[in-house]
Short mmCIF file of C-alpha atoms in Angstrom, two decimals:
data_model
loop_
_atom_site.label_atom_id
_atom_site.label_comp_id
_atom_site.label_asym_id
_atom_site.label_seq_id
_atom_site.Cartn_x
_atom_site.Cartn_y
_atom_site.Cartn_z
CA MET A 30 3.31 20.55 -9.20
CA GLY A 31 5.99 20.36 -11.87
CA GLU A 32 6.92 19.22 -15.34
CA VAL A 33 9.18 16.21 -15.81
CA ILE A 34 11.06 15.79 -19.08
CA VAL A 35 12.35 12.26 -19.53
CA THR A 36 15.26 11.61 -21.84
CA GLU A 37 16.90 8.62 -20.13
CA ASP A 38 15.84 5.17 -18.96
CA VAL A 39 13.07 4.90 -21.56
CA PRO A 40 13.62 2.04 -24.05
CA ILE A 41 13.12 3.12 -27.65
CA GLU A 42 10.36 0.53 -28.20
CA SER A 43 8.21 2.05 -25.42
CA ASP A 44 4.84 3.37 -26.49
CA ARG A 45 3.55 4.35 -23.04
CA VAL A 46 5.24 6.10 -20.12
CA VAL A 47 3.37 6.61 -16.85
CA VAL A 48 4.37 8.19 -13.56
CA TRP A 49 2.96 6.39 -10.50
CA THR A 50 2.83 8.09 -7.11
CA ALA A 51 3.00 6.15 -3.85
CA ARG A 52 -0.72 6.85 -3.37
CA GLY A 53 -1.48 5.10 -6.65
CA ASP A 54 -2.26 8.18 -8.75
CA THR A 55 -1.07 8.10 -12.36
CA TYR A 56 0.25 10.77 -14.71
CA GLU A 57 0.49 9.94 -18.41
CA ALA A 58 3.49 11.19 -20.39
CA SER A 59 3.22 12.65 -23.87
CA HIS A 60 5.77 11.99 -26.61
CA ASP A 61 6.95 14.46 -29.25
CA GLY A 62 9.05 11.92 -31.16
CA THR A 63 12.16 12.69 -29.13
CA THR A 64 11.34 13.04 -25.45
CA TRP A 65 8.60 12.05 -23.04
CA THR A 66 7.04 14.83 -20.93
CA VAL A 67 4.80 14.59 -17.88
CA ILE A 68 3.10 17.68 -16.47
CA ASP A 69 1.54 18.49 -13.09
CA VAL A 70 3.62 15.89 -11.25
CA PRO A 71 3.21 16.45 -7.48
CA VAL A 72 5.97 16.70 -4.92
CA GLY A 73 7.19 13.26 -3.86
CA THR A 74 9.14 10.17 -4.84
CA HIS A 75 7.59 8.48 -7.86
CA ALA A 76 7.99 5.50 -10.16
CA LEU A 77 8.31 6.09 -13.89
CA VAL A 78 7.18 3.04 -15.83
CA ALA A 79 7.75 2.48 -19.55
CA SER A 80 5.77 -0.24 -21.31
CA SER A 81 5.09 -1.65 -24.75
CA SER A 82 1.82 -2.01 -26.62
CA ALA A 83 1.41 -5.42 -25.02
CA ARG A 84 1.55 -3.69 -21.61
CA GLU A 85 4.83 -5.43 -20.92
CA ILE A 86 6.91 -3.35 -18.51
CA LEU A 87 10.17 -2.51 -20.23
CA ALA A 88 11.74 -0.26 -17.61
CA GLU A 89 10.98 1.29 -14.24
CA GLU A 90 12.91 3.96 -12.39
CA PHE A 91 12.37 6.21 -9.41
CA PHE A 92 12.78 9.96 -9.22
CA SER A 93 12.00 12.81 -6.84
CA VAL A 94 10.09 16.04 -7.35
CA ARG A 95 10.84 18.64 -4.69
CA GLU A 96 9.96 22.27 -4.05
CA SER A 97 13.54 22.96 -2.92
CA ALA A 98 16.77 21.05 -3.48
CA GLY A 99 17.50 18.87 -0.47
CA ASP A 100 13.90 18.46 0.68
CA ASP A 101 13.26 14.96 2.07
CA PRO A 102 16.49 13.67 0.50
CA VAL A 103 17.53 10.25 -0.70
CA ILE A 104 21.03 10.57 0.70
CA GLY A 105 24.31 8.79 0.05
CA PHE A 106 27.97 9.33 0.83
CA VAL A 107 31.23 9.35 -1.09
CA THR A 108 34.78 9.25 0.20
CA SER A 109 36.73 7.72 -2.72
CA PHE A 110 37.97 10.44 -5.07
CA ASP A 111 40.30 8.57 -7.43
CA ASP A 112 39.75 8.25 -11.17
CA ALA A 113 39.59 4.45 -11.08
CA SER A 114 36.63 4.20 -8.69
CA ARG A 115 34.64 7.16 -10.02
CA PRO A 116 32.52 5.33 -12.66
CA SER A 117 31.37 2.58 -10.28
CA THR A 118 30.84 5.09 -7.46
CA LEU A 119 28.61 7.27 -9.60
CA ALA A 120 26.78 4.20 -10.92
CA TRP A 121 25.95 3.02 -7.37
CA LEU A 122 24.76 6.46 -6.29
CA LYS A 123 22.63 6.72 -9.42
CA ASP A 124 21.15 3.25 -8.85
CA LEU A 125 20.27 4.39 -5.33
CA ARG A 126 18.61 7.49 -6.87
CA CYS A 127 20.45 9.75 -4.44
CA THR A 128 19.35 13.38 -4.44
CA VAL A 129 22.01 14.49 -1.92
CA VAL A 130 25.52 13.06 -1.56
CA GLN A 131 27.76 13.90 1.39
CA VAL A 132 31.40 14.20 0.31
CA TYR A 133 33.43 13.15 3.32
CA ASP A 134 36.91 14.26 4.47
CA TRP A 135 37.95 16.15 1.36
CA MET A 136 39.74 19.09 3.03
CA GLU A 137 43.46 19.63 3.55
CA ASP A 138 43.07 21.30 6.94
CA TYR A 139 40.01 21.79 9.14
CA ALA A 140 40.46 25.55 9.34
CA TYR A 141 41.96 26.03 5.83
CA PRO A 142 40.08 23.40 3.82
CA LEU A 143 41.08 24.36 0.26
CA ALA A 144 44.45 22.98 -0.74
CA PRO A 145 46.53 25.37 -2.87
CA SER A 146 48.15 22.51 -4.78
CA ARG A 147 46.68 19.68 -6.83
CA TYR A 148 48.06 16.88 -4.66
CA TYR A 149 47.69 17.05 -0.89
CA HIS A 150 46.76 15.02 2.20
CA ASP A 151 43.67 15.25 4.36
CA PRO A 152 44.02 15.77 8.17
CA LEU A 153 44.48 12.00 8.70
CA GLY A 154 47.16 11.72 6.03
CA ARG A 155 45.10 10.28 3.17
CA PRO A 156 46.39 11.40 -0.26
CA ILE A 157 43.91 13.36 -2.41
CA ASP A 158 44.01 14.60 -5.99
CA ARG A 159 42.12 17.89 -6.16
CA VAL A 160 41.36 17.50 -9.86
CA ALA A 161 39.87 14.04 -9.30
CA LEU A 162 37.81 15.42 -6.41
CA SER A 163 36.45 18.26 -8.55
CA THR A 164 35.62 15.83 -11.34
CA LEU A 165 33.67 13.63 -8.93
CA ILE A 166 31.73 16.63 -7.60
CA LYS A 167 30.87 17.60 -11.16
CA GLY A 168 29.69 14.05 -11.81
CA LEU A 169 27.41 14.15 -8.75
CA ARG A 170 25.82 17.39 -9.88
CA THR A 171 25.48 16.17 -13.46
CA MET A 172 23.41 13.21 -12.23
CA GLY A 173 21.14 15.72 -10.46
CA ALA A 174 22.35 15.28 -6.89
CA VAL A 175 23.43 17.97 -4.44
CA ALA A 176 27.18 17.66 -3.75
CA GLN A 177 27.28 18.39 -0.04
CA ALA A 178 30.67 19.11 1.54
CA TYR A 179 31.34 17.48 4.88
CA ALA A 180 32.12 20.57 6.97
CA PRO A 181 32.93 20.32 10.71
CA VAL A 182 31.60 23.30 12.65
CA LEU A 183 34.03 23.16 15.57
CA ALA A 184 37.23 21.60 14.26
CA ALA A 185 40.69 23.15 14.05
CA SER A 186 44.26 21.87 14.08
CA ASP A 187 46.47 22.21 17.14
CA VAL A 188 48.49 24.98 15.50
CA PHE A 189 45.48 27.02 14.42
CA ALA A 190 43.80 26.72 17.84
CA ALA A 191 46.99 27.77 19.61
CA ASP A 192 47.17 30.85 17.39
CA HIS A 193 43.54 31.78 18.12
CA PRO A 194 42.85 31.07 21.81
CA GLU A 195 40.07 33.70 21.78
CA TRP A 196 38.04 31.47 19.42
CA ARG A 197 38.37 28.15 21.20
CA LEU A 198 36.54 26.38 24.02
CA PHE A 199 37.85 25.01 27.31
CA ARG A 200 36.71 22.41 29.81
CA ASN A 201 35.67 23.29 33.35
CA ASP A 202 39.11 22.14 34.58
CA GLY A 203 40.79 24.63 32.26
CA ALA A 204 42.05 22.13 29.67
CA PRO A 205 41.19 22.80 26.01
CA GLU A 206 38.15 21.04 24.58
CA SER A 207 39.27 18.53 21.95
CA LEU A 208 38.29 15.38 20.10
CA GLY A 209 41.02 13.12 21.45
CA ASP A 210 44.30 13.97 19.77
CA LEU A 211 42.63 14.48 16.39
CA LEU A 212 41.42 18.08 16.58
CA GLN A 213 40.75 21.07 18.81
CA ILE A 214 37.25 22.44 19.37
CA MET A 215 36.36 26.04 18.59
CA ASP A 216 33.49 28.18 19.87
CA PRO A 217 30.62 28.17 17.34
CA GLY A 218 29.32 31.40 18.85
CA SER A 219 32.55 33.32 18.24
CA ALA A 220 31.94 35.94 15.57
CA GLY A 221 35.60 35.79 14.57
CA TRP A 222 35.52 32.01 14.10
CA GLN A 223 32.28 32.29 12.15
CA ARG A 224 33.76 34.86 9.76
CA HIS A 225 36.89 32.75 9.26
CA TRP A 226 34.89 29.56 8.68
CA VAL A 227 32.41 31.11 6.25
CA ALA A 228 35.17 32.74 4.22
CA HIS A 229 37.37 29.68 3.87
CA TYR A 230 34.66 27.01 3.42
CA GLY A 231 32.83 29.28 1.01
CA GLN A 232 36.02 29.73 -1.00
CA ALA A 233 36.53 25.98 -1.11
CA ALA A 234 32.94 25.32 -2.18
CA ASP A 235 33.18 27.80 -5.03
CA ALA A 236 36.53 26.44 -6.18
CA LEU A 237 35.56 22.75 -6.06
CA GLY A 238 31.90 22.98 -7.11
CA PHE A 239 30.03 22.06 -3.91
CA ASN A 240 26.45 23.29 -3.61
CA GLY A 241 25.78 22.24 -0.03
CA PHE A 242 27.33 21.77 3.40
CA HIS A 243 26.84 19.13 6.06
CA LEU A 244 27.56 21.04 9.28
CA ASP A 245 29.03 18.37 11.54
CA THR A 246 29.11 18.47 15.34
CA TYR A 247 30.11 15.97 18.03
CA GLY A 248 27.29 15.94 20.60
CA TYR A 249 29.41 17.95 23.02
CA PRO A 250 30.75 20.22 24.59
CA ARG A 251 28.01 20.28 27.22
CA ALA A 252 29.63 22.58 29.84
CA ALA A 253 32.32 24.55 28.06
CA LEU A 254 34.09 27.79 28.96
CA ARG A 255 35.22 30.62 26.73
CA ASN A 256 38.79 31.89 26.76
CA ASP A 257 37.77 34.71 29.14
CA GLY A 258 36.44 32.17 31.67
CA GLY A 259 32.76 32.83 30.99
CA ASN A 260 30.26 30.06 30.32
CA ALA A 261 29.85 29.27 26.63
CA ARG A 262 26.23 28.88 25.55
CA VAL A 263 27.03 26.30 22.90
CA GLU A 264 23.46 25.79 21.68
CA ASP A 265 23.06 29.53 21.16
CA GLY A 266 26.42 29.45 19.40
CA TYR A 267 25.16 26.78 17.01
CA THR A 268 22.11 28.91 16.23
CA SER A 269 24.17 31.99 15.38
CA PHE A 270 26.70 29.86 13.45
CA VAL A 271 24.01 28.33 11.26
CA ARG A 272 22.49 31.76 10.71
CA ALA A 273 25.87 33.12 9.61
CA VAL A 274 26.36 30.26 7.12
CA ARG A 275 22.86 30.62 5.73
CA THR A 276 23.24 34.40 5.33
CA ALA A 277 26.50 33.99 3.45
CA ARG A 278 25.38 30.96 1.42
CA PRO A 279 21.62 31.41 0.81
CA HIS A 280 21.32 28.81 -1.96
CA ASP A 281 23.45 25.96 -0.60
CA VAL A 282 21.67 22.90 0.84
CA LEU A 283 22.49 22.71 4.56
CA SER A 284 22.15 20.00 7.16
CA PHE A 285 23.18 20.25 10.82
CA ASN A 286 24.18 17.16 12.77
CA GLN A 287 22.15 16.73 15.96
CA VAL A 288 24.30 13.96 17.39
CA ASN A 289 21.93 11.63 19.26
CA GLY A 290 19.40 14.46 19.24
CA VAL A 291 21.70 17.14 20.70
CA PRO A 292 20.70 19.97 20.80
CA ARG A 293 17.15 18.82 21.48
CA GLY A 294 14.56 20.32 19.14
CA PHE A 295 17.20 22.36 17.33
CA SER A 296 15.81 24.47 14.49
CA THR A 297 16.78 23.14 11.09
CA PRO A 298 18.55 25.72 8.91
CA ALA A 299 16.25 27.74 6.69
CA THR A 300 15.41 26.15 3.32
CA PRO A 301 17.10 24.69 1.35
CA SER A 302 17.95 22.24 4.12
CA PHE A 303 16.95 19.04 5.86
CA PRO A 304 17.11 17.68 9.46
CA TYR A 305 19.91 15.22 10.26
CA VAL A 306 20.51 13.02 13.33
CA GLU A 307 23.53 10.78 13.91
CA VAL A 308 22.44 7.79 16.02
CA TRP A 309 24.53 6.48 18.92
CA SER A 310 24.19 4.56 22.18
CA PRO A 311 22.00 4.40 24.18
CA ASN A 312 19.70 4.52 21.13
CA GLU A 313 20.91 1.09 20.03
CA LEU A 314 17.52 -0.54 19.45
CA TRP A 315 15.22 0.03 16.50
CA ARG A 316 12.47 0.86 19.00
CA HIS A 317 14.49 3.84 20.23
CA ILE A 318 14.43 5.59 16.86
CA GLU A 319 10.88 6.95 17.04
CA GLY A 320 11.54 8.72 20.34
CA LEU A 321 14.90 10.00 19.11
CA LEU A 322 13.23 11.53 16.06
CA ALA A 323 10.56 13.18 18.19
CA ARG A 324 13.09 14.67 20.62
CA SER A 325 15.41 15.84 17.86
CA ALA A 326 12.81 17.44 15.63
CA GLY A 327 10.52 18.95 18.25
CA ALA A 328 7.89 21.03 16.50
CA GLN A 329 9.59 20.48 13.13
CA SER A 330 8.86 16.76 12.87
CA GLY A 331 7.82 15.46 9.48
CA ARG A 332 10.42 17.38 7.46
CA GLY A 333 12.14 14.28 6.06
CA GLU A 334 14.66 13.62 8.80
CA VAL A 335 17.85 11.77 7.87
CA LEU A 336 19.28 9.21 10.31
CA ALA A 337 23.02 8.55 9.99
CA LEU A 338 23.50 4.90 10.97
CA TYR A 339 26.75 2.96 11.15
CA PRO A 340 25.77 -0.68 11.83
CA PRO A 341 28.89 -2.32 13.38
CA VAL A 342 27.84 -5.76 12.18
CA TRP A 343 30.24 -6.71 9.42
CA SER A 344 32.69 -8.73 11.49
CA GLY A 345 30.03 -11.46 11.74
CA GLU A 346 28.11 -13.49 9.15
CA ARG A 347 27.63 -11.32 6.06
CA GLY A 348 24.06 -12.31 5.30
CA GLU A 349 23.01 -11.39 8.83
CA ALA A 350 24.95 -8.12 8.60
CA LEU A 351 23.25 -7.11 5.37
CA ARG A 352 19.81 -7.98 6.73
CA THR A 353 20.40 -5.70 9.72
CA CYS A 354 21.24 -2.88 7.32
CA VAL A 355 18.23 -3.32 5.04
CA LEU A 356 15.87 -3.76 7.99
CA SER A 357 17.25 -0.57 9.53
CA GLU A 358 16.35 1.35 6.38
CA ALA A 359 12.91 -0.28 6.33
CA VAL A 360 12.26 0.69 9.98
CA ALA A 361 13.33 4.28 9.28
CA THR A 362 11.10 4.41 6.19
CA MET A 363 8.06 3.22 8.14
CA LEU A 364 8.76 5.93 10.72
CA GLY A 365 8.73 8.59 7.99
CA SER A 366 12.48 9.19 7.82
CA SER A 367 15.43 8.01 5.73
CA VAL A 368 18.97 6.77 6.36
CA LEU A 369 22.47 7.77 5.43
CA MET A 370 24.07 4.35 5.09
CA TRP A 371 24.67 3.50 1.41
CA GLY A 372 27.22 5.10 -0.88
CA ASP A 373 30.73 5.33 -2.27
CA ASP A 374 31.82 2.39 -4.45
CA ASP A 375 29.11 -0.23 -3.67
CA GLY A 376 29.60 0.67 -0.03
CA VAL A 377 27.69 0.67 3.25
CA LEU A 378 28.70 2.50 6.43
CA ARG A 379 29.94 0.60 9.45
CA HIS A 380 32.02 3.27 11.23
CA PRO A 381 31.79 7.06 11.80
CA TYR A 382 35.05 7.44 9.87
CA TYR A 383 33.42 7.00 6.48
CA VAL A 384 36.62 5.93 4.76
CA ASP A 385 36.32 2.75 6.84
CA HIS A 386 33.18 1.37 5.18
CA GLU A 387 32.15 -2.06 3.92
CA HIS A 388 32.25 -2.99 0.22
CA LEU A 389 29.29 -5.06 -0.98
CA SER A 390 29.62 -8.01 -3.32
CA GLY A 391 27.54 -8.12 -6.49
CA SER A 392 24.77 -10.24 -4.94
CA GLU A 393 24.79 -8.15 -1.75
CA ARG A 394 24.50 -4.99 -3.84
CA GLU A 395 21.44 -6.36 -5.64
CA GLU A 396 19.80 -7.41 -2.37
CA ALA A 397 20.40 -3.98 -0.84
CA LEU A 398 19.05 -2.30 -3.95
CA THR A 399 15.90 -4.46 -3.92
CA TRP A 400 15.08 -3.33 -0.37
CA HIS A 401 16.10 0.27 -1.05
CA ARG A 402 13.90 0.61 -4.12
CA PHE A 403 10.95 -0.88 -2.29
CA ALA A 404 11.51 1.85 0.31
CA LEU A 405 11.59 4.46 -2.46
CA ARG A 406 8.33 3.16 -3.91
CA CYS A 407 6.51 3.37 -0.58
CA ARG A 408 8.24 6.15 1.39
CA ASP A 409 5.63 8.83 0.65
CA LEU A 410 2.90 6.67 2.17
CA PHE A 411 4.40 7.40 5.59
CA SER A 412 4.02 11.15 5.24
CA TYR A 413 0.30 11.24 4.36
CA GLY A 414 -2.41 11.57 6.98
CA LEU A 415 -2.01 10.61 10.64
CA ASP A 416 -0.03 7.81 12.22
CA THR A 417 -2.70 5.94 14.19
CA SER A 418 -0.55 2.93 15.09
CA TRP A 419 -0.36 3.51 18.83
CA TYR A 420 -4.08 3.88 19.49
CA GLU A 421 -5.64 1.85 16.71
CA LEU A 422 -3.60 -1.29 16.20
CA SER A 423 -4.89 -4.44 17.88
CA ASP A 424 -6.26 -2.79 21.03
CA GLU A 425 -9.69 -3.49 22.51
CA ASN A 426 -11.27 -0.96 20.16
CA ALA A 427 -9.02 -1.78 17.23
CA GLY A 428 -9.71 -0.38 13.81
CA VAL A 429 -6.84 -2.50 12.43
CA THR A 430 -5.81 -6.00 13.46
CA VAL A 431 -2.78 -7.98 12.29
CA THR A 432 -2.72 -11.68 13.06
CA SER A 433 -0.04 -14.30 12.37
CA GLN A 434 1.88 -16.99 14.23
CA VAL A 435 3.95 -14.28 15.96
CA PRO A 436 2.95 -11.14 17.86
CA SER A 437 2.69 -7.76 16.15
CA HIS A 438 3.60 -4.38 17.64
CA PRO A 439 3.49 -0.70 16.64
CA GLU A 440 7.21 -0.49 17.42
CA PRO A 441 10.11 -2.56 16.05
CA ILE A 442 10.67 -5.29 18.65
CA SER A 443 12.69 -8.48 18.19
CA GLY A 444 10.79 -11.68 17.45
CA SER A 445 7.71 -9.84 16.20
CA LEU A 446 6.07 -8.11 13.27
CA PHE A 447 6.59 -4.34 13.20
CA VAL A 448 3.35 -2.74 12.00
CA ARG A 449 2.56 0.89 11.23
CA VAL A 450 -0.82 2.36 10.26
CA ARG A 451 -1.45 5.73 8.62
CA ARG A 452 -4.84 7.14 7.67
CA ASP A 453 -6.46 10.03 5.93
CA GLU A 454 -10.01 10.27 4.58
CA ASP A 455 -9.25 8.45 1.34
CA LEU A 456 -6.18 6.34 2.13
CA VAL A 457 -5.20 3.74 4.70
CA THR A 458 -1.67 2.32 4.74
CA VAL A 459 -0.67 -0.74 6.76
CA ALA A 460 2.99 -1.76 6.60
CA VAL A 461 4.25 -5.05 8.04
CA LEU A 462 7.95 -5.81 8.59
CA ASP A 463 9.19 -9.18 9.83
CA LEU A 464 11.70 -8.82 12.69
CA THR A 465 11.44 -12.40 13.91
CA GLY A 466 15.06 -13.04 12.88
CA SER A 467 16.37 -10.44 15.31
CA ALA A 468 17.51 -11.60 18.74
CA ASP A 469 17.49 -8.18 20.40
CA GLY A 470 15.81 -5.71 18.03
CA SER A 471 19.02 -3.78 17.51
CA TRP A 472 20.65 -2.12 14.50
CA THR A 473 24.01 -2.94 16.10
CA ALA A 474 23.73 -6.76 15.84
CA GLY A 475 23.32 -9.22 12.99
CA THR A 476 19.83 -10.40 12.06
CA ARG A 477 18.70 -13.70 10.60
CA ALA A 478 15.97 -14.05 8.00
CA GLY A 479 12.47 -13.86 9.42
CA ARG A 480 10.28 -16.91 9.90
CA CYS A 481 6.80 -15.45 9.36
CA ALA A 482 5.20 -16.49 6.06
CA THR A 483 1.99 -14.45 6.10
CA ALA A 484 0.02 -11.94 8.14
CA ASP A 485 -3.73 -11.28 7.97
CA VAL A 486 -4.68 -7.61 8.08
CA THR A 487 -8.26 -6.57 8.87
CA ILE A 488 -9.34 -2.93 8.56
CA LEU A 489 -12.45 -1.08 9.63
CA VAL A 490 -13.23 1.64 7.08
CA ALA A 491 -15.79 4.38 6.68
CA PRO A 492 -18.97 3.15 4.93
CA SER A 493 -19.14 5.88 2.28
CA GLY A 494 -17.60 5.19 -1.12
CA SER A 495 -15.97 2.03 -2.34
CA TRP A 496 -12.49 0.93 -1.29
CA ARG A 497 -9.78 -0.70 -3.35
CA GLY A 498 -7.11 -2.81 -1.68
CA GLU A 499 -3.65 -3.09 -3.24
CA ILE A 500 -0.67 -5.01 -1.91
CA ALA A 501 3.04 -4.50 -2.56
CA VAL A 502 5.36 -7.32 -1.49
CA LEU A 503 9.12 -7.06 -1.40
CA GLY A 504 10.55 -9.25 -4.16
CA ARG A 505 7.21 -9.96 -5.87
CA ASP A 506 6.53 -8.40 -9.27
CA GLY A 507 9.25 -5.84 -8.71
CA GLY A 508 7.58 -4.72 -5.49
CA ARG A 509 4.72 -3.08 -7.43
CA PHE A 510 1.25 -2.70 -5.98
CA ALA A 511 -1.41 -5.07 -7.30
CA SER A 512 -5.14 -5.09 -6.60
CA GLU A 513 -6.45 -7.92 -4.45
CA GLU A 514 -10.02 -8.59 -3.38
CA PRO A 515 -10.64 -8.73 0.37
CA ALA A 516 -12.52 -11.18 2.49
CA TRP A 517 -15.09 -10.05 5.07
CA ALA A 518 -14.36 -10.34 8.77
CA PRO A 519 -16.31 -9.36 11.91
CA MET A 520 -14.92 -6.52 14.04
CA ARG A 521 -16.22 -4.78 17.16
CA GLU A 522 -17.92 -2.02 15.18
CA GLY A 523 -19.18 -4.10 12.30
CA ILE A 524 -17.63 -5.73 9.26
CA GLY A 525 -14.00 -5.28 8.33
CA LEU A 526 -12.06 -5.95 5.15
CA ARG A 527 -9.36 -8.62 5.42
CA TRP A 528 -6.31 -9.34 3.27
CA SER A 529 -3.52 -11.87 3.64
CA LEU A 530 -0.05 -10.36 3.15
CA PRO A 531 2.80 -12.64 2.03
CA LEU A 532 6.00 -11.99 4.01
CA GLY A 533 8.47 -14.33 2.31
CA ARG A 534 11.19 -11.67 1.95
CA GLY A 535 10.14 -9.82 5.07
CA TRP A 536 8.22 -6.67 4.09
CA ALA A 537 4.75 -6.05 2.67
CA ILE A 538 2.45 -3.04 2.47
CA LEU A 539 -1.32 -2.82 2.09
CA ARG A 540 -2.65 0.35 0.47
CA LEU A 541 -6.39 0.87 0.77
CA ARG A 542 -7.80 3.68 -1.40
CA ARG A 543 -11.31 5.05 -1.47
CA ASP A 544 -12.94 5.69 -4.82
CA ALA A 545 -15.20 8.68 -4.21
CA SER A 546 -17.38 7.79 -7.20
#
């Protein structure tokens, strides 16, 4: 529980400021004539609503309260460091309400990242102004976000690797491990490499102002040899590498890239940190994501996993490309995770080389932001209670039924409604996402607008207490929840409560709360 002091985003004519949680709890702000203050705000992502005496909503913004920096992040990326793009880049990241921003490909050399001069080139020859980079990092931290340095764990130049053969890895045919002709791969378990890496990346972070590292890997090597011919235990090497970084940098926010879930069930760095999975083939369908998250997280599931997605859809029709992107974030949200996809200067990722991203038009930006903010409003609902979707939804003994002109499923399948159910004693959440415009249920292909107008949701609830149903619909009334009275409907175990959810824009959520009184 914390105190929130609000000095921005509150119009001067406001006479009431309220914080709304995803569960529907409210926290009233007090005003001392200068600032608004809210106390005892719980951990989570919340909406702050300012209104006038006529109860007209004047402004609404989202913010996060976390026990540690980096917990369950709203993450973005940045790769443009020039003075001209900085204002619009920071504006987009602020509109997204990013709490962590990954700064990509900022180093001069993989093994010696800090450039000694102001002007230099990154490893792929892109010109960088160190002063402009530092100014951007300062801007990220001023807006309250963690500035996380992209930091490859294994990478070194040809020259550096040749000078340090005792620190590098080799294939089983004796050739050096490499990433094509771009870089050479070092042994993460080598104590010498660890000391070198920690010293030089730590120096760069202190000089430039970073307060976090994204520890990048490549999903391999799988069967590497050390320089002495012995088998390299790469997963053990990752563990000791992460431990060395955390020991040297105890306060920096860390993430470690489990590429496609490799290593399986890898332990996330000690707090402050968050789990991170880069998604690749064969996990090309939305329905693959739930299993990928389970394999990647192991016993640590539910810690706010980030999925790095690069939808390769922008060579086709732009409206279909954008819908694939926003649906991908919606699917991830309903599975209790988040995505790294939005960032830079009104950008969205389409390629693992982040410099090669797509720039959104003004209308595309607004559409993406509408979906993103709906996700922010509702994301906490998918961390409460138990996910009962697979054994409760529409089976013979169903406690929840969803009916429409198309089938519904507890996994995101093309041509259907994707439905998730979460329950605790006092809250039931049913989320419905229209995927009828998708031909194959994939985040790698364009998606048309859905064709389902409404879906009827019927819920069997415990008899004690009274229940209040509230519906949030994407694009309606700012996506805010509004109370709606249910109808009665017969179910196998008695009488259920039924609501009709509009699906015009493609996403709606029913929140059913019990009033203990």
